[in-house]
Coordinates of C-alpha atoms in Angstrom, one line a residue:
S7 CA 26.8 -28.2 15.6
G8 CA 25.6 -25.7 13.1
S9 CA 22.2 -27.4 12.4
I10 CA 19.1 -25.3 12.1
T11 CA 16.1 -26.1 14.3
M12 CA 12.8 -24.9 13.0
V13 CA 9.7 -24.7 15.2
V14 CA 6.4 -24.1 13.4
A15 CA 4.0 -22.2 15.5
R16 CA 0.9 -23.7 14.0
T17 CA 0.3 -27.0 12.1
P18 CA -1.3 -26.4 8.7
N19 CA -5.0 -27.2 8.7
K20 CA -5.8 -29.6 6.0
N21 CA -9.5 -29.2 6.4
V22 CA -9.9 -25.4 6.2
G23 CA -12.8 -25.5 3.8
S24 CA -15.1 -27.1 6.4
R25 CA -14.3 -24.4 8.9
L26 CA -15.5 -21.5 6.8
A27 CA -18.8 -21.5 8.6
V28 CA -17.1 -21.2 11.9
T29 CA -16.6 -17.7 13.3
P30 CA -12.9 -16.9 12.5
S31 CA -12.8 -14.0 14.9
D32 CA -13.1 -16.5 17.8
R33 CA -9.8 -17.9 16.8
I34 CA -7.9 -14.6 16.1
R35 CA -5.3 -13.9 18.6
F36 CA -2.2 -11.8 18.2
S37 CA 1.1 -12.4 19.9
R38 CA 4.1 -10.1 20.0
V39 CA 6.2 -12.2 22.4
S40 CA 9.9 -12.4 21.9
R41 CA 11.1 -14.9 19.3
P42 CA 11.7 -18.3 20.8
S43 CA 15.4 -19.1 21.0
A44 CA 14.9 -22.3 19.0
F45 CA 13.2 -20.4 16.1
T46 CA 15.7 -19.8 13.3
L47 CA 14.3 -19.2 9.8
E48 CA 16.8 -18.7 7.1
R49 CA 14.6 -18.6 4.0
P50 CA 13.7 -15.1 2.7
P51 CA 10.1 -14.0 3.7
V52 CA 7.3 -13.8 1.2
I53 CA 6.1 -10.3 0.2
L54 CA 2.4 -9.9 -0.6
E55 CA 1.1 -6.5 -1.8
W56 CA -2.6 -6.0 -1.6
G57 CA -3.2 -3.5 -4.3
S58 CA -6.3 -1.8 -5.6
W59 CA -6.8 -4.3 -8.4
M60 CA -4.0 -6.8 -8.2
L61 CA -2.1 -9.0 -5.7
R62 CA 1.7 -8.9 -6.2
V63 CA 3.5 -11.8 -4.5
G64 CA 7.1 -12.9 -4.5
F65 CA 10.2 -13.4 -2.3
T66 CA 12.4 -11.0 -0.5
E67 CA 15.7 -10.3 -2.3
Q68 CA 14.0 -10.3 -5.7
R69 CA 13.8 -7.2 -7.9
Q70 CA 10.2 -7.8 -8.9
P71 CA 7.2 -9.9 -7.8
K72 CA 7.1 -13.5 -8.9
H73 CA 3.4 -13.4 -9.7
L74 CA 0.8 -10.8 -10.5
L75 CA -2.7 -12.1 -9.7
P76 CA -6.0 -10.2 -10.3
L77 CA -7.8 -9.1 -7.2
F78 CA -11.5 -9.8 -7.6
L79 CA -13.6 -8.3 -4.8
P80 CA -17.4 -8.2 -4.3
V81 CA -19.1 -5.1 -5.5
E82 CA -20.2 -4.5 -1.9
L83 CA -17.1 -4.9 0.3
P84 CA -17.3 -7.3 3.3
K85 CA -18.5 -5.8 6.5
S86 CA -17.3 -8.3 9.1
K87 CA -14.3 -10.5 9.9
E88 CA -16.2 -13.6 8.8
D89 CA -17.1 -12.1 5.4
W90 CA -13.6 -10.9 4.8
Y91 CA -12.2 -14.3 5.7
R92 CA -14.4 -16.0 3.1
V93 CA -13.0 -13.6 0.5
I94 CA -9.4 -13.6 1.5
Y95 CA -8.6 -17.2 2.3
P96 CA -9.0 -18.5 -1.3
L97 CA -6.9 -15.7 -2.6
I98 CA -4.1 -16.4 -0.1
N99 CA -4.3 -20.1 -0.8
M100 CA -4.0 -19.3 -4.6
C101 CA -0.8 -17.2 -3.9
W102 CA 0.9 -20.1 -2.1
D103 CA -0.1 -22.5 -4.9
R104 CA 1.7 -20.3 -7.4
L105 CA 4.7 -19.8 -5.2
M106 CA 5.1 -23.6 -4.8
S107 CA 6.6 -23.2 -1.3
A108 CA 5.5 -24.7 2.0
P109 CA 3.6 -22.0 4.1
S110 CA 5.3 -23.1 7.3
S111 CA 8.8 -22.4 5.9
R112 CA 8.5 -18.6 5.3
R113 CA 7.2 -15.6 7.1
V114 CA 5.1 -13.0 5.2
I115 CA 5.3 -9.2 4.8
V116 CA 1.9 -7.8 3.9
V117 CA 2.1 -4.5 2.0
H118 CA -1.3 -2.7 2.1
P119 CA -2.9 0.7 1.4
P120 CA -3.3 3.0 4.4
L121 CA -6.2 2.8 6.8
M122 CA -7.4 -0.8 6.0
S123 CA -10.0 -1.9 8.4
R124 CA -9.4 -4.0 11.5
D125 CA -11.7 -6.7 10.2
W126 CA -9.6 -7.0 7.0
E127 CA -6.4 -7.2 9.1
C128 CA -7.8 -9.9 11.4
A129 CA -9.2 -11.9 8.5
I130 CA -5.9 -11.9 6.5
S131 CA -4.0 -12.8 9.6
Q132 CA -6.3 -15.7 10.3
S133 CA -5.9 -16.9 6.7
F134 CA -2.2 -17.1 7.1
W135 CA -2.4 -18.8 10.5
D136 CA -4.7 -21.5 9.0
L137 CA -2.2 -22.1 6.2
G138 CA 0.6 -22.6 8.8
V139 CA 2.5 -19.3 8.2
P140 CA 4.7 -18.8 11.4
A141 CA 4.7 -15.0 11.5
I142 CA 3.6 -11.9 9.5
V143 CA 4.0 -8.1 9.6
F144 CA 2.0 -5.3 8.1
L145 CA 3.7 -2.5 6.1
C146 CA 1.9 0.5 4.6
S147 CA 2.4 0.8 0.8
L148 CA 3.1 4.6 1.1
H149 CA 6.1 4.0 3.4
T150 CA 8.2 1.8 1.1
P151 CA 8.7 3.8 -2.2
P152 CA 11.5 6.1 -0.8
L153 CA 13.4 2.9 0.1
A154 CA 13.4 1.8 -3.5
L155 CA 14.1 5.3 -5.0
G156 CA 16.8 6.3 -2.5
W157 CA 15.5 9.7 -1.2
K158 CA 14.6 11.0 2.2
R159 CA 12.4 14.1 1.5
G160 CA 9.5 14.2 -0.9
M161 CA 5.8 13.2 -1.4
I162 CA 4.3 10.0 -2.6
V163 CA 1.2 10.6 -4.7
H164 CA -0.3 7.2 -5.3
V165 CA -3.3 7.1 -7.7
G166 CA -5.0 3.7 -7.6
R167 CA -8.3 2.3 -8.9
N168 CA -10.7 3.9 -6.5
E169 CA -8.7 6.4 -4.3
A170 CA -5.6 8.5 -4.4
Y171 CA -3.2 8.9 -1.5
C172 CA -0.7 11.7 -0.7
L173 CA 1.9 11.4 2.0
A174 CA 5.0 13.5 2.7
H175 CA 8.3 12.1 3.9
A176 CA 11.0 14.0 5.7
D177 CA 14.5 12.6 6.7
G178 CA 13.4 9.0 6.0
T179 CA 10.2 9.2 8.1
P180 CA 6.6 9.5 6.9
I181 CA 4.8 12.6 8.2
D182 CA 1.6 10.9 9.2
N183 CA -0.5 14.1 9.7
T184 CA 0.0 15.0 6.0
L185 CA -1.9 12.0 4.7
Q186 CA -4.6 12.9 2.3
I187 CA -7.1 10.5 0.8
A188 CA -9.4 11.4 -2.1
A189 CA -11.9 9.4 -4.1
C190 CA -10.2 10.2 -7.4
G191 CA -8.9 6.9 -8.7
Y192 CA -8.7 6.1 -12.4
K193 CA -12.1 4.4 -12.3
A194 CA -13.7 7.7 -11.8
A195 CA -11.6 9.6 -14.3
V196 CA -11.2 7.1 -17.2
S197 CA -14.2 5.5 -18.8
D198 CA -12.3 2.7 -20.5
P199 CA -8.9 2.0 -19.0
E200 CA -8.1 -0.5 -21.8
N201 CA -8.5 2.1 -24.5
T202 CA -7.0 5.4 -23.3
T203 CA -5.8 8.1 -25.6
S204 CA -3.3 10.9 -25.2
S205 CA -6.0 13.5 -25.2
W206 CA -7.4 14.6 -21.9
T207 CA -11.2 14.5 -21.4
N208 CA -13.4 16.8 -19.3
Q209 CA -13.9 13.9 -17.0
M210 CA -10.2 13.6 -16.3
K211 CA -10.0 17.4 -15.7
D212 CA -12.9 17.4 -13.2
V213 CA -11.6 14.4 -11.3
W214 CA -7.9 15.2 -11.2
I215 CA -7.1 18.9 -11.8
N216 CA -10.2 20.9 -10.9
E217 CA -9.5 22.6 -7.7
S218 CA -13.3 23.3 -7.1
N219 CA -13.8 19.5 -6.8
P220 CA -13.3 18.6 -3.1
N221 CA -12.2 15.1 -4.1
S222 CA -9.7 16.2 -6.8
L223 CA -6.1 15.0 -6.9
I224 CA -4.7 18.5 -7.2
L225 CA -6.5 19.6 -4.0
A226 CA -5.3 16.5 -2.1
T227 CA -1.7 17.3 -3.3
A228 CA -2.0 21.0 -2.2
K229 CA -3.4 20.1 1.2
C230 CA -0.6 17.6 1.8
L231 CA 1.9 20.3 1.0
Q232 CA 0.1 22.7 3.3
S233 CA 0.2 20.2 6.1
C234 CA 4.0 19.9 5.9
P235 CA 6.3 21.7 8.4
I236 CA 7.6 24.9 6.9
D237 CA 11.2 23.9 7.1
V238 CA 10.7 20.8 4.8
R239 CA 7.9 22.1 2.6
K240 CA 10.1 23.2 -0.3
D241 CA 12.1 19.9 -0.3
V242 CA 8.9 17.9 -0.3
G243 CA 7.5 20.1 -3.1
S244 CA 10.6 19.6 -5.3
N245 CA 10.2 15.8 -5.2
L246 CA 6.6 14.8 -6.0
V247 CA 6.7 11.1 -6.9
F248 CA 3.6 9.9 -8.7
C249 CA 3.0 6.1 -8.7
G250 CA 0.2 3.6 -8.9
P251 CA -1.7 2.1 -11.9
A252 CA -3.2 5.4 -13.0
T253 CA 0.2 6.7 -14.0
I254 CA 0.5 3.8 -16.4
I255 CA -2.9 4.3 -17.9
V256 CA -2.5 8.1 -18.2
P257 CA 1.3 8.7 -18.4
D258 CA 1.1 12.5 -18.5
L259 CA -0.9 12.7 -15.3
P260 CA 2.0 14.0 -13.2
N261 CA 2.8 16.8 -15.7
K262 CA -0.8 17.9 -15.9
V263 CA -1.2 18.1 -12.1
I264 CA 2.1 20.0 -11.6
D265 CA 1.3 22.4 -14.5
R266 CA -2.1 23.2 -13.1
L267 CA -0.8 23.6 -9.5
Q268 CA 2.0 26.0 -10.6
K269 CA -0.5 28.2 -12.5
L270 CA -2.8 28.2 -9.5
L271 CA 0.0 29.3 -7.2
K272 CA 1.0 32.1 -9.6
G273 CA -2.6 33.2 -10.0
D274 CA -2.9 32.8 -13.8
A275 CA -4.7 29.5 -14.0
P276 CA -7.7 29.4 -16.5
E277 CA -11.0 28.7 -14.8
L278 CA -12.5 25.3 -15.0
D279 CA -16.1 24.3 -14.6
E280 CA -17.4 24.9 -11.1
I281 CA -18.2 21.8 -9.1
T282 CA -20.5 22.1 -6.2
S283 CA -20.5 19.7 -3.2
D284 CA -22.3 19.2 0.1
L285 CA -19.0 18.2 1.7
T286 CA -17.3 20.3 4.4
V287 CA -13.9 21.1 2.8
F288 CA -10.8 22.1 4.7
P289 CA -9.8 25.4 3.0
T290 CA -6.6 25.4 1.0
N291 CA -4.3 28.4 1.7
W292 CA -3.0 29.1 -1.8
E293 CA -1.2 32.3 -0.5
V294 CA 0.9 30.2 1.8
L295 CA 1.9 27.8 -1.0
A296 CA 2.5 30.6 -3.6
P297 CA 6.3 30.9 -3.1
M298 CA 6.6 27.2 -4.1
H299 CA 5.4 27.6 -7.6
D300 CA 8.9 27.5 -9.1
V301 CA 10.1 24.5 -7.1
L302 CA 7.3 22.0 -7.7
T303 CA 8.7 19.1 -9.6
A304 CA 7.3 15.7 -10.6
R305 CA 9.8 12.9 -10.3
S306 CA 9.9 9.5 -12.0
T307 CA 9.9 6.1 -10.3
G308 CA 12.5 4.9 -12.8
P309 CA 14.0 2.5 -13.2
F310 CA 11.0 0.8 -11.6
Q311 CA 7.4 0.7 -12.9
P312 CA 5.1 3.1 -11.0
D313 CA 2.8 0.2 -9.9
M314 CA 5.8 -1.9 -8.6
V315 CA 7.7 0.6 -6.5
S316 CA 5.9 -0.2 -3.2
W317 CA 6.6 -3.9 -3.6
I318 CA 10.3 -3.4 -4.5
G319 CA 10.8 -1.0 -1.6
A320 CA 9.4 -3.6 0.8
S321 CA 11.7 -6.2 -0.8
L322 CA 14.8 -4.0 -0.2
W323 CA 13.7 -3.2 3.4
A324 CA 13.2 -6.9 4.2
T325 CA 16.5 -7.9 2.5
V326 CA 18.4 -5.7 4.9
W327 CA 16.7 -6.6 8.1
H328 CA 15.3 -10.2 8.0
R329 CA 18.8 -11.7 8.5
H330 CA 20.1 -9.1 10.9
D331 CA 17.3 -8.4 13.3
E332 CA 17.6 -11.0 16.0
D333 CA 15.6 -8.9 18.6
D334 CA 12.8 -7.9 16.2
E335 CA 13.7 -4.2 16.6
H336 CA 13.1 -3.3 13.0
I337 CA 10.6 -5.9 11.8
K338 CA 7.9 -6.2 14.4
W339 CA 6.8 -9.7 13.6
I340 CA 3.4 -10.9 14.7
Y341 CA 3.8 -14.6 15.6
A342 CA 1.0 -17.2 15.0
P343 CA -0.8 -18.2 18.2
Q344 CA 0.4 -21.5 19.6
A345 CA -1.7 -24.5 18.9
D346 CA -4.1 -25.3 21.7
P347 CA -2.7 -28.5 23.4
T348 CA -6.2 -29.4 24.6
S349 CA -7.8 -29.4 21.1

């Protein structure tokens, strides 16, 4: 008769605090079974982005997150599911308090950096199950910016707090083998992020544009280009999109990287201080990339902020599919394990 029947997969636990000493991994179970026929959920999902220094949380169909919450992590990152659970659960609970929405009424899309640990994934899943969230899905933060910006070929260069990530896209699909990760976040390059100036320091040059540094941003960008198939390499190089908090702290970062990279490919770059390292470095073939010196272009994330574009892309993606994906073909929901009838 047109009524909506809602079946919640897990009853919210009102006494979660007393269970922190219990091993969460014993209760972590994933289910990818087909959606029950009685399960119809009309409310837009929640989107939670786990950033390098901030949690961004809001609802699908919105143009920006509803809340920005600081992400405080221990100096030494957790090394087990149990430790991650103790860190994550209070953060997730805080997000739901801010949203003022019943956890059992909405699914959640978790946007995260690449290569997060399995312990982290299990712990954040268990945190949602304990709150009563019916289903979640994980989405890499490097996959969503093209959806927000409306292009199919290019490279995402995301510079966060601790690491930088480079990933090429071709024809709407990320090229996974081009992924580069370098320890060149703004924490290593900027001494005081609150009081940056327009002038570049030697520290910034060494971390971001010194090709002799095996963890430099310019080397990660070049290696990502080198890993691209030849037939899409020029298209990718002409659309380098810089995003992440570092591009807000140092707005001219994209131009500095592109300028140095063009000079290196033309062979007329001035030498910088030599940086020695014990790391085994995959060689960069500058000769192969040389023909691209005149096509390299940094693109803006406008009209969106560089640190918001991943969240907004996820919102647009979910807006299209969460109402029109009855068979879970596009959004691979992970449903909460059914409550144990014997407990």
